[in-house]
PDB file of C-alpha atoms and ligand atoms in Angstrom:
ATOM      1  CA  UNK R   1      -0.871  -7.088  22.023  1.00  0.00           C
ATOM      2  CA  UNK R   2       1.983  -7.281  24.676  1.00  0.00           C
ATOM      3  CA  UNK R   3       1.817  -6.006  28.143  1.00  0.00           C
ATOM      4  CA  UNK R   4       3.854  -2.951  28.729  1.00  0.00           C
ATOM      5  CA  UNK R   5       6.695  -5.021  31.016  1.00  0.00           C
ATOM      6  CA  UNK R   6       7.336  -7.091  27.946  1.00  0.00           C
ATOM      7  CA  UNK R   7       8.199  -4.139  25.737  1.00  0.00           C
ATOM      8  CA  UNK R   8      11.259  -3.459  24.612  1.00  0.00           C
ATOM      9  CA  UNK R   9      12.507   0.178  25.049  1.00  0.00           C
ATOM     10  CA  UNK R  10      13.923   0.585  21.511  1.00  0.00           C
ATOM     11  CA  UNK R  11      11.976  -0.914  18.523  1.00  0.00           C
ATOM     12  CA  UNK R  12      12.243  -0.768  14.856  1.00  0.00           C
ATOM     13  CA  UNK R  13       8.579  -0.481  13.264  1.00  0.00           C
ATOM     14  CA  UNK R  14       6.840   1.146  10.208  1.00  0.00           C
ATOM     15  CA  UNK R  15       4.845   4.062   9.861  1.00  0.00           C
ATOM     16  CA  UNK R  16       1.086   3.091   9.332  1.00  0.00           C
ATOM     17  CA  UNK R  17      -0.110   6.665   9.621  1.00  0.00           C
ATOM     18  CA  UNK R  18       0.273   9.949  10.285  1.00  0.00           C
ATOM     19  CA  UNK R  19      -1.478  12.782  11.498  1.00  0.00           C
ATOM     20  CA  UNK R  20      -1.158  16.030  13.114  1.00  0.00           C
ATOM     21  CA  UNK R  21       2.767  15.225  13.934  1.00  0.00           C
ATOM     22  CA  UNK R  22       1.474  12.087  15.899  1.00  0.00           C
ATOM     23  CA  UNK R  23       2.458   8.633  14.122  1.00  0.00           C
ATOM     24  CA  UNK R  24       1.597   5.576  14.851  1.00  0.00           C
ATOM     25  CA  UNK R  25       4.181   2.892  14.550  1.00  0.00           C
ATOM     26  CA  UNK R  26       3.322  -1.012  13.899  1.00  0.00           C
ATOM     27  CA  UNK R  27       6.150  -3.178  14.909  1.00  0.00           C
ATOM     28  CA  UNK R  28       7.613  -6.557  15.346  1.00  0.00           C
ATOM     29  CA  UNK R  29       6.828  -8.065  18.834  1.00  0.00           C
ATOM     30  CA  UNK R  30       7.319 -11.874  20.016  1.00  0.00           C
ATOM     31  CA  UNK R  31       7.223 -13.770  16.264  1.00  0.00           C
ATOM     32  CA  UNK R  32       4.429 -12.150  15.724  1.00  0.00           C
ATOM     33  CA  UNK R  33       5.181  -8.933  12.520  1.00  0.00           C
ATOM     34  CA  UNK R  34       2.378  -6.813  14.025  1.00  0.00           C
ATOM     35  CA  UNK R  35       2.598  -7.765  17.519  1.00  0.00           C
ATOM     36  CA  UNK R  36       3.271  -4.247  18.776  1.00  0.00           C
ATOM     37  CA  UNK R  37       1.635  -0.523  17.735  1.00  0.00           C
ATOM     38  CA  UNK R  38       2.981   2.564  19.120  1.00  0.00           C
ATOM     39  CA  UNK R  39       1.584   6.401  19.308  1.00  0.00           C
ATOM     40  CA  UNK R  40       4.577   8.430  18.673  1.00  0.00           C
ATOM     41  CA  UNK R  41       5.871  11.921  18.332  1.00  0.00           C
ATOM     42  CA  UNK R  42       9.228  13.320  16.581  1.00  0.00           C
ATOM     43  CA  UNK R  43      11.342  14.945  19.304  1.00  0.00           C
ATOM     44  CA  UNK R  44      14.690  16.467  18.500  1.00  0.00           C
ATOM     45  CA  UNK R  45      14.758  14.056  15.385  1.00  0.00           C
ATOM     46  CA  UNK R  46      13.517  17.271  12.830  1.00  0.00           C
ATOM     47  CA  UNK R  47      16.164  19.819  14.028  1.00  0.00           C
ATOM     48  CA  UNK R  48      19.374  17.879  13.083  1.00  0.00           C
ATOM     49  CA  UNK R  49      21.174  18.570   9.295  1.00  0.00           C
ATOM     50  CA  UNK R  50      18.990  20.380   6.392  1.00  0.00           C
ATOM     51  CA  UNK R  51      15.432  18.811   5.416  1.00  0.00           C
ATOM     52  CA  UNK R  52      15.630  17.522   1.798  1.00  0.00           C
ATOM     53  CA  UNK R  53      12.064  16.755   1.708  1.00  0.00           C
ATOM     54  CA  UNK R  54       9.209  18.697   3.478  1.00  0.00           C
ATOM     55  CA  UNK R  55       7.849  16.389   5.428  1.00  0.00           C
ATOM     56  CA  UNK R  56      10.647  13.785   7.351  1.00  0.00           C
ATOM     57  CA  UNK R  57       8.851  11.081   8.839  1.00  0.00           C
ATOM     58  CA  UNK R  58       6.176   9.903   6.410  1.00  0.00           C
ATOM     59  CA  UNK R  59       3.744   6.730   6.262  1.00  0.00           C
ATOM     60  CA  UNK R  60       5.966   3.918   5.098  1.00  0.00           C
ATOM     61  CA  UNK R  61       9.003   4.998   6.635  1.00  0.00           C
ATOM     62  CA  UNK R  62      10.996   2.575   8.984  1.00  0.00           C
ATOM     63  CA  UNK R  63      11.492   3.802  12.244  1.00  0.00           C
ATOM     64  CA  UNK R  64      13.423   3.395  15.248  1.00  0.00           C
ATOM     65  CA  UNK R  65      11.813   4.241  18.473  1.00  0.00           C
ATOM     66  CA  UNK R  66      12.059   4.874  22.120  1.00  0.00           C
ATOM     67  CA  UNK R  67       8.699   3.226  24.097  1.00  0.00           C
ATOM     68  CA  UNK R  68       7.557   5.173  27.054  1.00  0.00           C
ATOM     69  CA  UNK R  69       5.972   4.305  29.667  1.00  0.00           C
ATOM     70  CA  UNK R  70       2.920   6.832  29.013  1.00  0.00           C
ATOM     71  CA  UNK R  71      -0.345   5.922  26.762  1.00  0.00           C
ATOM     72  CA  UNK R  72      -2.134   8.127  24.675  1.00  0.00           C
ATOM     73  CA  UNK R  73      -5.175   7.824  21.743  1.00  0.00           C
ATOM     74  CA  UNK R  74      -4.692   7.739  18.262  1.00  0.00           C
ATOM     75  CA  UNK R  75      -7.210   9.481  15.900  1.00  0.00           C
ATOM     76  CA  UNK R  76     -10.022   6.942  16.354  1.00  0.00           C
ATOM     77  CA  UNK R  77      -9.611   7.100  20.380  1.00  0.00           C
ATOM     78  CA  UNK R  78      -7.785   3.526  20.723  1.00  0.00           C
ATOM     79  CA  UNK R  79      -5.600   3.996  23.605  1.00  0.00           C
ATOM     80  CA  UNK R  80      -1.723   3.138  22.857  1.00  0.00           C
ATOM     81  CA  UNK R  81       1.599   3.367  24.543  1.00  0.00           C
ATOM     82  CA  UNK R  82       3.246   6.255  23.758  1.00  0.00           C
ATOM     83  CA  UNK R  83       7.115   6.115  22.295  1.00  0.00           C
ATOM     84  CA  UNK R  84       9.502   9.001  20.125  1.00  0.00           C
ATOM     85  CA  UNK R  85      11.002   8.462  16.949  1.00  0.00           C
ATOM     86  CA  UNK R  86      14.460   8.592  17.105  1.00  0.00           C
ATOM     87  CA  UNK R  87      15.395   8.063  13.129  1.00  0.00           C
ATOM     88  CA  UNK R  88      14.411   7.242  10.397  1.00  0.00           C
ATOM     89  CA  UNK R  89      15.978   4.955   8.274  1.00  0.00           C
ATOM     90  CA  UNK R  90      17.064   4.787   4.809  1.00  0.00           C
ATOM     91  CA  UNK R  91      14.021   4.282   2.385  1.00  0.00           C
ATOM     92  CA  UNK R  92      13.473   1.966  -0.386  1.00  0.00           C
ATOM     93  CA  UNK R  93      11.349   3.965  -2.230  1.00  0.00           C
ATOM     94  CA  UNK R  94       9.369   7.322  -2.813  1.00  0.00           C
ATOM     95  CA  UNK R  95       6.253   8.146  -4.008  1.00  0.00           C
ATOM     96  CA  UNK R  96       5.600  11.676  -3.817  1.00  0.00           C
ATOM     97  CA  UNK R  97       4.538  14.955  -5.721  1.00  0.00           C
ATOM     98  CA  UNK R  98       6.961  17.769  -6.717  1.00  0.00           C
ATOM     99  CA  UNK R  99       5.610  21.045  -5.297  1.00  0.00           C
ATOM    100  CA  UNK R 100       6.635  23.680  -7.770  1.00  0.00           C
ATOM    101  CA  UNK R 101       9.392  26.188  -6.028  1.00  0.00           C
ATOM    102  CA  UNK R 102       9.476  24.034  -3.071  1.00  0.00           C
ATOM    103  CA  UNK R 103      10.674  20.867  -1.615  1.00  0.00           C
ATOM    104  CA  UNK R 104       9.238  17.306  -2.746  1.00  0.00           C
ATOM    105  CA  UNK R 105       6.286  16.456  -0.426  1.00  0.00           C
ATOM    106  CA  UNK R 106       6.375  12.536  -0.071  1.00  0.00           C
ATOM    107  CA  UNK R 107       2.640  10.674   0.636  1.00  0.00           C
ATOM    108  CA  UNK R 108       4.541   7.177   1.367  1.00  0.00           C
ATOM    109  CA  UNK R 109       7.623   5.429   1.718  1.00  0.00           C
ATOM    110  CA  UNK R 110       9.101   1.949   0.866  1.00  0.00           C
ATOM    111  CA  UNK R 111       6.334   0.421  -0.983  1.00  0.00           C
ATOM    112  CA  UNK R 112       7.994  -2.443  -3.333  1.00  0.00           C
ATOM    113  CA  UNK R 113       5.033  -3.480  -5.377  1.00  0.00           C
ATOM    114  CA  UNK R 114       2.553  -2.184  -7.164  1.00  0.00           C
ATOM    115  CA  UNK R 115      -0.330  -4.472  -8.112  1.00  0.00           C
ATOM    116  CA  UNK R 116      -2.417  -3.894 -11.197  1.00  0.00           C
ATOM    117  CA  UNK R 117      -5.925  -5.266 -10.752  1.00  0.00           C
ATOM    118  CA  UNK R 118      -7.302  -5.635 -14.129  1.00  0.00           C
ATOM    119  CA  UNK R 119     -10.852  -6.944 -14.511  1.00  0.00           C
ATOM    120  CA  UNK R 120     -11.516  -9.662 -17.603  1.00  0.00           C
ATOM    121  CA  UNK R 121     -15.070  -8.545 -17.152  1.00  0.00           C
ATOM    122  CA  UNK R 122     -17.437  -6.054 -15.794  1.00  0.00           C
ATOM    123  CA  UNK R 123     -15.386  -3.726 -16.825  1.00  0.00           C
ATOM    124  CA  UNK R 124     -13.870  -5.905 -20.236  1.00  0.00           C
ATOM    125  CA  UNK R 125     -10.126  -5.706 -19.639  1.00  0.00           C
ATOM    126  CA  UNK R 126      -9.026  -2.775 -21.210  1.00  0.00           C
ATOM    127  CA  UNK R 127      -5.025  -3.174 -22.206  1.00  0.00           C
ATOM    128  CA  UNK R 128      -4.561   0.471 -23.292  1.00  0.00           C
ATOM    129  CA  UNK R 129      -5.237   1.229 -19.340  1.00  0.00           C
ATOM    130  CA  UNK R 130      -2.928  -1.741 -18.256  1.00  0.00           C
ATOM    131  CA  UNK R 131      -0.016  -0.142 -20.208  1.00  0.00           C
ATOM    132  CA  UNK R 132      -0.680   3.535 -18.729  1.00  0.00           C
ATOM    133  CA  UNK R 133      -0.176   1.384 -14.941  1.00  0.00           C
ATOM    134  CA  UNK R 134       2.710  -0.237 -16.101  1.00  0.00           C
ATOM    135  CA  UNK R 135       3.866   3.025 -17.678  1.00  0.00           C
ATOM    136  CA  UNK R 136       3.138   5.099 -14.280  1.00  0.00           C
ATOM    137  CA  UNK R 137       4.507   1.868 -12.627  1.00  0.00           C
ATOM    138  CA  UNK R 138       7.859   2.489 -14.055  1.00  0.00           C
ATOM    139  CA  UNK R 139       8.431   6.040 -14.303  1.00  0.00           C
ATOM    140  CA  UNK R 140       8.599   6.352 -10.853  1.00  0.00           C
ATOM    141  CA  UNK R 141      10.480   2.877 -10.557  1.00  0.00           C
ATOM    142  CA  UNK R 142       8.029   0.357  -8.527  1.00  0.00           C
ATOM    143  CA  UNK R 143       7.802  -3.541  -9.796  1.00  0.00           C
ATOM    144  CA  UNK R 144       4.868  -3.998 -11.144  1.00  0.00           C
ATOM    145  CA  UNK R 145       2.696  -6.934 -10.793  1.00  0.00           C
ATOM    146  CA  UNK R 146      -0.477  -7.387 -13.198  1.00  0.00           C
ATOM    147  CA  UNK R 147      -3.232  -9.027 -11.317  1.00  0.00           C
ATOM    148  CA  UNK R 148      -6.276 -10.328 -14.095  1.00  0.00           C
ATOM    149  CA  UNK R 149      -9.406 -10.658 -11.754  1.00  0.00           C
ATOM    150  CA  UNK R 150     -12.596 -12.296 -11.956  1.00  0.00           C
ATOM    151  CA  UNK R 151     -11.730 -14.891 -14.042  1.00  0.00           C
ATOM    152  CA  UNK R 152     -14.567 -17.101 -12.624  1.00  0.00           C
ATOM    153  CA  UNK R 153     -16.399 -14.648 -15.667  1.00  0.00           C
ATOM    154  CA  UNK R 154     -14.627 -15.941 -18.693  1.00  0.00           C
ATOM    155  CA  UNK R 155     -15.565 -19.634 -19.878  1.00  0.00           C
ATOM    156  CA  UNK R 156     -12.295 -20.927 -21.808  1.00  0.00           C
ATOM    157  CA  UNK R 157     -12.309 -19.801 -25.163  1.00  0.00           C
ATOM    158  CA  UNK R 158     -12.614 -15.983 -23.894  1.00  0.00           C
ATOM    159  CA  UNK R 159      -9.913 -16.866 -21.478  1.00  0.00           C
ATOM    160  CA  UNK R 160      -7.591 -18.077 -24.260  1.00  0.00           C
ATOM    161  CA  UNK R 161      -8.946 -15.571 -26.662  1.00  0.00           C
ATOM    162  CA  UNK R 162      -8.673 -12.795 -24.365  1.00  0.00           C
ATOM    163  CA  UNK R 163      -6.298 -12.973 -21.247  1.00  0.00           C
ATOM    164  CA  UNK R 164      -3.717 -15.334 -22.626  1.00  0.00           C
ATOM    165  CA  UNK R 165      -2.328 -13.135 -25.155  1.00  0.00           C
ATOM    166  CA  UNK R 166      -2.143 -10.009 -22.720  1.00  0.00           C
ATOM    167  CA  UNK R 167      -0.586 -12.184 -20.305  1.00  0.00           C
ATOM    168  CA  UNK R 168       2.018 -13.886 -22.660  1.00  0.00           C
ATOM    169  CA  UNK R 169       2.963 -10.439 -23.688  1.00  0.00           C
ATOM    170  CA  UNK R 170       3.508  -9.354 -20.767  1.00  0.00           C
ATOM    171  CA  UNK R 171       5.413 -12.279 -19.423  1.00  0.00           C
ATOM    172  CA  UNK R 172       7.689 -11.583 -22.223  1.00  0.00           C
ATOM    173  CA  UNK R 173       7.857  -8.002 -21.106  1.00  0.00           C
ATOM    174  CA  UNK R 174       9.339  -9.404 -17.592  1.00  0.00           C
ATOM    175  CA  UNK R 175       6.286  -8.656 -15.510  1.00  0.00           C
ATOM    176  CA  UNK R 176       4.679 -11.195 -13.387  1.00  0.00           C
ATOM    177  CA  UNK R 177       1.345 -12.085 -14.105  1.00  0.00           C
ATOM    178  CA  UNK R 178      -1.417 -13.682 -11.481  1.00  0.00           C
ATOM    179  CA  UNK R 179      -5.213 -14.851 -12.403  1.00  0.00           C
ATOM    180  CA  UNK R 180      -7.243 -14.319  -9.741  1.00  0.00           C
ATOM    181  CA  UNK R 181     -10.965 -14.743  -8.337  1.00  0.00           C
ATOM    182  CA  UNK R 182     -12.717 -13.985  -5.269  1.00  0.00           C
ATOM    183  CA  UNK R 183     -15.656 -15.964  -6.458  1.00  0.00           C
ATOM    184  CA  UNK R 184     -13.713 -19.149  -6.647  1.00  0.00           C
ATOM    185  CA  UNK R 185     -10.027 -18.086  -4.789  1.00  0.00           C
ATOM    186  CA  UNK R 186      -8.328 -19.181  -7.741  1.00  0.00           C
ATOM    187  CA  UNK R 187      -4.958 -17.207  -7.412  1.00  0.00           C
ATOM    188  CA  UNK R 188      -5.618 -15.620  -3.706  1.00  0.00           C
ATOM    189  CA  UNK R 189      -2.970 -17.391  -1.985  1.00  0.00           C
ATOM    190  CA  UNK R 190      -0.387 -16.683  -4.513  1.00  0.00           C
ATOM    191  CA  UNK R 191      -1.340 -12.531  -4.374  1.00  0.00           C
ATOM    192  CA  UNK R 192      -1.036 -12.931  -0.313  1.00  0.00           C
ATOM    193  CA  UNK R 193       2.217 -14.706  -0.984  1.00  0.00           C
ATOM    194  CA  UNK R 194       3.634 -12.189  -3.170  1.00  0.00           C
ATOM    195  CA  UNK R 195       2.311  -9.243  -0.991  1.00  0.00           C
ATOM    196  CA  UNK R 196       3.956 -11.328   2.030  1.00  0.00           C
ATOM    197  CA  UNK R 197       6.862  -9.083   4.207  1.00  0.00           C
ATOM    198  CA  UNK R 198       6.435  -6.332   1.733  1.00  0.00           C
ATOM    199  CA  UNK R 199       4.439  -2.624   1.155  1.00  0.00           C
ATOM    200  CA  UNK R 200       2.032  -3.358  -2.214  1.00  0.00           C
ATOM    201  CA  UNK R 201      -0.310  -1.230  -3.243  1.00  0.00           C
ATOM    202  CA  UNK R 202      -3.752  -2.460  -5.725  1.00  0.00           C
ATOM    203  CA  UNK R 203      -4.176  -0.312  -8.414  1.00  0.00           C
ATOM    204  CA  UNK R 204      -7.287  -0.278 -11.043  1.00  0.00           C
ATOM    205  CA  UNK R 205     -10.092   1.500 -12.095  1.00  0.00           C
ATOM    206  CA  UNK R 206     -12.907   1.579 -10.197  1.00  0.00           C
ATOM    207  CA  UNK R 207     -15.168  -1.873  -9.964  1.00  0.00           C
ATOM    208  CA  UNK R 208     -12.154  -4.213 -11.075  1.00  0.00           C
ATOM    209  CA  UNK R 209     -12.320  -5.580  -7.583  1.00  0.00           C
ATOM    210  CA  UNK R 210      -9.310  -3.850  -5.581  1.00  0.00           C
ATOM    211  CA  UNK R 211     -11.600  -3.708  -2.019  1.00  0.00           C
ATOM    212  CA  UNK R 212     -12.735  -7.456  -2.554  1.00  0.00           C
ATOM    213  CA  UNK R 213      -9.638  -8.655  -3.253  1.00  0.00           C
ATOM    214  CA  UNK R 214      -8.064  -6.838  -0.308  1.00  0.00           C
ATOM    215  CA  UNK R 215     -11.174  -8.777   1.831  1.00  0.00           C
ATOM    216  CA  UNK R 216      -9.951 -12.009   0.496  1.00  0.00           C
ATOM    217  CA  UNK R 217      -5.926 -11.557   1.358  1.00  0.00           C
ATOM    218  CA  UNK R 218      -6.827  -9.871   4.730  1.00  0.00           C
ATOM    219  CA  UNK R 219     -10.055 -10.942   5.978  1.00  0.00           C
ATOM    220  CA  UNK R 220     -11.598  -7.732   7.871  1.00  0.00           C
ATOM    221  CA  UNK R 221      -9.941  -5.073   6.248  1.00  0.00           C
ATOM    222  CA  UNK R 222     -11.995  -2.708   4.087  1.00  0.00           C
ATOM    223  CA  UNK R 223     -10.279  -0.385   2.029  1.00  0.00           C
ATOM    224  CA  UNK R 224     -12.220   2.842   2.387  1.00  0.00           C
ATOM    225  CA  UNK R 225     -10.759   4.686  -0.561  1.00  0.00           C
ATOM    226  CA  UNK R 226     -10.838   3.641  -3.982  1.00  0.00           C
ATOM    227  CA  UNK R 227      -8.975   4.610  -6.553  1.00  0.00           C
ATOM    228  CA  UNK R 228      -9.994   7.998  -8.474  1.00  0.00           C
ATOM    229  CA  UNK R 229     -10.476   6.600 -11.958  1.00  0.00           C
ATOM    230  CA  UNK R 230      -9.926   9.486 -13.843  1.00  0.00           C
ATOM    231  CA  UNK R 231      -7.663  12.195 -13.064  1.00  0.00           C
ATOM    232  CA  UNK R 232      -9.749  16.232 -12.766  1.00  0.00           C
ATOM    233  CA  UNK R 233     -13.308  14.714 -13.065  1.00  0.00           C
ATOM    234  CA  UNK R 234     -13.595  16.158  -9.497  1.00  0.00           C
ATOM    235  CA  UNK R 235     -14.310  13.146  -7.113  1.00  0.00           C
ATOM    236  CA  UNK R 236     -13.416  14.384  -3.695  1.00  0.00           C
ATOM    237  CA  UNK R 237     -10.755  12.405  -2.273  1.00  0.00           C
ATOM    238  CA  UNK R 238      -8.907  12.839   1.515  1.00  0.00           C
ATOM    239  CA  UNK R 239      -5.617  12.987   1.388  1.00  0.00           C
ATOM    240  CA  UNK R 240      -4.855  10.467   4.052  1.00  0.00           C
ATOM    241  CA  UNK R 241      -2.785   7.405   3.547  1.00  0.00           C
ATOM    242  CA  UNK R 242      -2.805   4.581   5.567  1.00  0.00           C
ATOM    243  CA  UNK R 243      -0.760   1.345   5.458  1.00  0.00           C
ATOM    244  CA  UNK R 244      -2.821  -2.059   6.575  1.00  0.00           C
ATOM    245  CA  UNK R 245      -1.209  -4.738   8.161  1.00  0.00           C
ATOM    246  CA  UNK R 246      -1.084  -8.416   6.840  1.00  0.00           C
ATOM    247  CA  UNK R 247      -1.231 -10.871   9.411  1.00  0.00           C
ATOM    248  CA  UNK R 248       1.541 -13.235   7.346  1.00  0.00           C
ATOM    249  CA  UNK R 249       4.123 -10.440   7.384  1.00  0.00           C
ATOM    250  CA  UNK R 250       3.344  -6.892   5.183  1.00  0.00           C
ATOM    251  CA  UNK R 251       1.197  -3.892   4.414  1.00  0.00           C
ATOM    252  CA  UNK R 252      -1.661  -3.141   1.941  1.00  0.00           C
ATOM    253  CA  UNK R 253      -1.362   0.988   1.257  1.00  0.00           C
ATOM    254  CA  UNK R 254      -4.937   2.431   1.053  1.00  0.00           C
ATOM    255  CA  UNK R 255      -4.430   6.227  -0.566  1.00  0.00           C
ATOM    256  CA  UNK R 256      -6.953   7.946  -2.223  1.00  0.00           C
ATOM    257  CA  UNK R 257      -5.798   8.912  -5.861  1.00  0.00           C
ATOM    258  CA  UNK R 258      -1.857   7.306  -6.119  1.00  0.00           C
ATOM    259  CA  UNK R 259      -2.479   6.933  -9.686  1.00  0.00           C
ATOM    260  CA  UNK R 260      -2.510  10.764  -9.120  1.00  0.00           C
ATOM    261  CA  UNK R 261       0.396  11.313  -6.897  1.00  0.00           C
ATOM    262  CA  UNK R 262       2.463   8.633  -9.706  1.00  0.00           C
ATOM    263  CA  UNK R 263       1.466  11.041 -12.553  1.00  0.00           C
ATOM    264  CA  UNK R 264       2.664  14.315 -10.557  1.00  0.00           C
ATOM    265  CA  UNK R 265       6.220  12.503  -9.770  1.00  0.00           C
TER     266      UNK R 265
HETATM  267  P1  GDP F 301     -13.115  -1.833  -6.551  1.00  0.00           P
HETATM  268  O1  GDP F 301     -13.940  -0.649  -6.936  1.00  0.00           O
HETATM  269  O2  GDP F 301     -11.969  -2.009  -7.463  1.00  0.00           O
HETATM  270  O3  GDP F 301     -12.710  -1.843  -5.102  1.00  0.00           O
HETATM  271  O4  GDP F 301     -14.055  -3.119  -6.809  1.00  0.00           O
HETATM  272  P2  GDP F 301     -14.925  -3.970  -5.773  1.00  0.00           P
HETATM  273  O5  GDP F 301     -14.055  -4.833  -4.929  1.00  0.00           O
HETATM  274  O6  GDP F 301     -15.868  -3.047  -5.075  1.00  0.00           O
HETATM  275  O7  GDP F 301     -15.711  -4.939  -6.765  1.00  0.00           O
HETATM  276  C1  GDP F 301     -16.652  -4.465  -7.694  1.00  0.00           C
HETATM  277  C2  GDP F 301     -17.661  -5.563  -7.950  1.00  0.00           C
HETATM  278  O8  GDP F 301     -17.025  -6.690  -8.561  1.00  0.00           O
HETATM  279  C3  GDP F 301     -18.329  -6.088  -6.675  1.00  0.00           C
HETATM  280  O9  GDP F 301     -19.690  -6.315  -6.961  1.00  0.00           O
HETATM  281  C4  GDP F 301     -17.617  -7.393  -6.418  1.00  0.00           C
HETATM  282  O10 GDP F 301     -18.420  -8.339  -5.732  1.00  0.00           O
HETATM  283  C5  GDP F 301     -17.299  -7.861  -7.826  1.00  0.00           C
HETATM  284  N1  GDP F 301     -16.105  -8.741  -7.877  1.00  0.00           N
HETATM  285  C6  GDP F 301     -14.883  -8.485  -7.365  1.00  0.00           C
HETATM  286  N2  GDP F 301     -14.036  -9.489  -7.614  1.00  0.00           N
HETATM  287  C7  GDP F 301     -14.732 -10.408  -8.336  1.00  0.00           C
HETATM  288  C8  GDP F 301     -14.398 -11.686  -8.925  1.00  0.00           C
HETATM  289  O11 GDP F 301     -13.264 -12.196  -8.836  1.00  0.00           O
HETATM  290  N3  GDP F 301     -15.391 -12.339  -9.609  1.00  0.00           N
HETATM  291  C9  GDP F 301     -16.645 -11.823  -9.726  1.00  0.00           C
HETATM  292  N4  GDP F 301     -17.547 -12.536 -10.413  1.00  0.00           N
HETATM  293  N5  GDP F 301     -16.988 -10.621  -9.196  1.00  0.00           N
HETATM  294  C10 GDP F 301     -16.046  -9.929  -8.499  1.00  0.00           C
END
């Protein structure tokens, strides 16, 4: 992290979370794409024009800031300079739910890619689930990317029997396909390569190996959500989102439940 003498006074970061009208703001510093995180607050920027959505500044959002000279703790007491938002700029993308009578509340901003983890086994792949991702994929407009994981389980004949079809259909289909393993890192370079400089997201049912492969492409970062597998069977979920940095350039989104928030779009 840089000293405070080195720090610019305006920045451009993104929004990694938010909380309580406090964001924190991961930026660009020195050649290095997270060499700089910020605690900042929204003065002045909300009162300007009509609000179209509920909520302005949102995780995901690009930001432009104004460092200050003050420090102050973020929500698990790590002390960081302080710095106001002074807009936000235009966004790639929405994901959000539609609040009926009211305005759209968004849960995160700019993500390009969606990654659909699909297990060949332990769960079997299940291609009626793969086409309700790519479904909720595109109906809210986010490239997909199908991801088939432990493939270290499958001796060859399964593998052609079984994942090559799926996979030449839905090369056909346009989508890019990757066959990965964190027992043998087959693919796991190509996933971080893909996921490099951009906002992805893993989505999959629960056990296709979303939090191991997120070990393998950042080493260190545990995703602490998973994702609800099935929409109303009650699992309680937080509501917090939270985007992880990639040391090559990027962010991993960990939200509870987006399968949810794509459905409600
Ligand atoms: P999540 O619920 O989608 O986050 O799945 P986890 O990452 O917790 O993985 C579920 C189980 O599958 C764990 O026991 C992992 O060790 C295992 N697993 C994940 N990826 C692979 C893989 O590529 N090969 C094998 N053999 N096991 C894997």
């Amino acid at each position: 992290m840089a000293t405070d003498d080195e720090i610019p006074e305006i920045i451009r970061g993104s929004v990694i979370r938010a909380s309580g009208g406090w964001y924190e703001v991961d930026a660009p510093h020195k050649g290095k794409p997270h060499g700089l995180r910020l605690i900042c607050q929204t003065r002045g920027l909300l009162k300007k024009g009509k609000r179209e959505v509920s909520q302005p500044v949102v995780v995901g959002d690009e930001v432009e800031v104004r460092t200050a000279p003050t420090h102050g703790a973020n929500a698990r007491g790590e002390r960081l300079q302080e710095g106001s938002i002074l807009r936000v700029f235009p966004r790639r993308s929405e994901l959000g739910r539609a609040r009926y009578g009211k305005t759209k509340q968004i849960t995160v901003a700019n993500l390009d890619l969606v990654i659909i983890i699909m297990s060949a086994r332990e769960p079997d792949l299940n291609t009626h689930r793969l086409d309700r991702f790519l479904v909720l994929a595109e109906a809210n407009d986010l490239e997909a990317v199908i991801c088939f994981n432990k493939i270290d389980l499958l001796k060859k004949k399964e593998f052609n029997q079984e994942i090559v079809p799926v996979r030449n259909l839905s090369k056909s289909l346009g989508y890019r396909c990757l066959t990965t393993s964190t027992e043998t890192d087959e693919g796991i370079d190509e996933l971080r390569q893909l996921m490099t400089n951009k906002i992805s997201s893993f989505v999959g049912s629960s056990g296709v190996g979303k939090s191991s492969l997120a070990c393998e492409v950042q080493p260190g970062l545990h995703l602490w959500i998973g994702e609800v597998m099935d929409i109303g069977k009650g699992r309680h979920t937080t509501t917090e989102v939270t985007l992880h940095p990639i040391d090559g350039g990027g962010y991993l989104v960990d939200t509870p439940g987006i399968k949810t928030v794509m459905l409600l779009e």
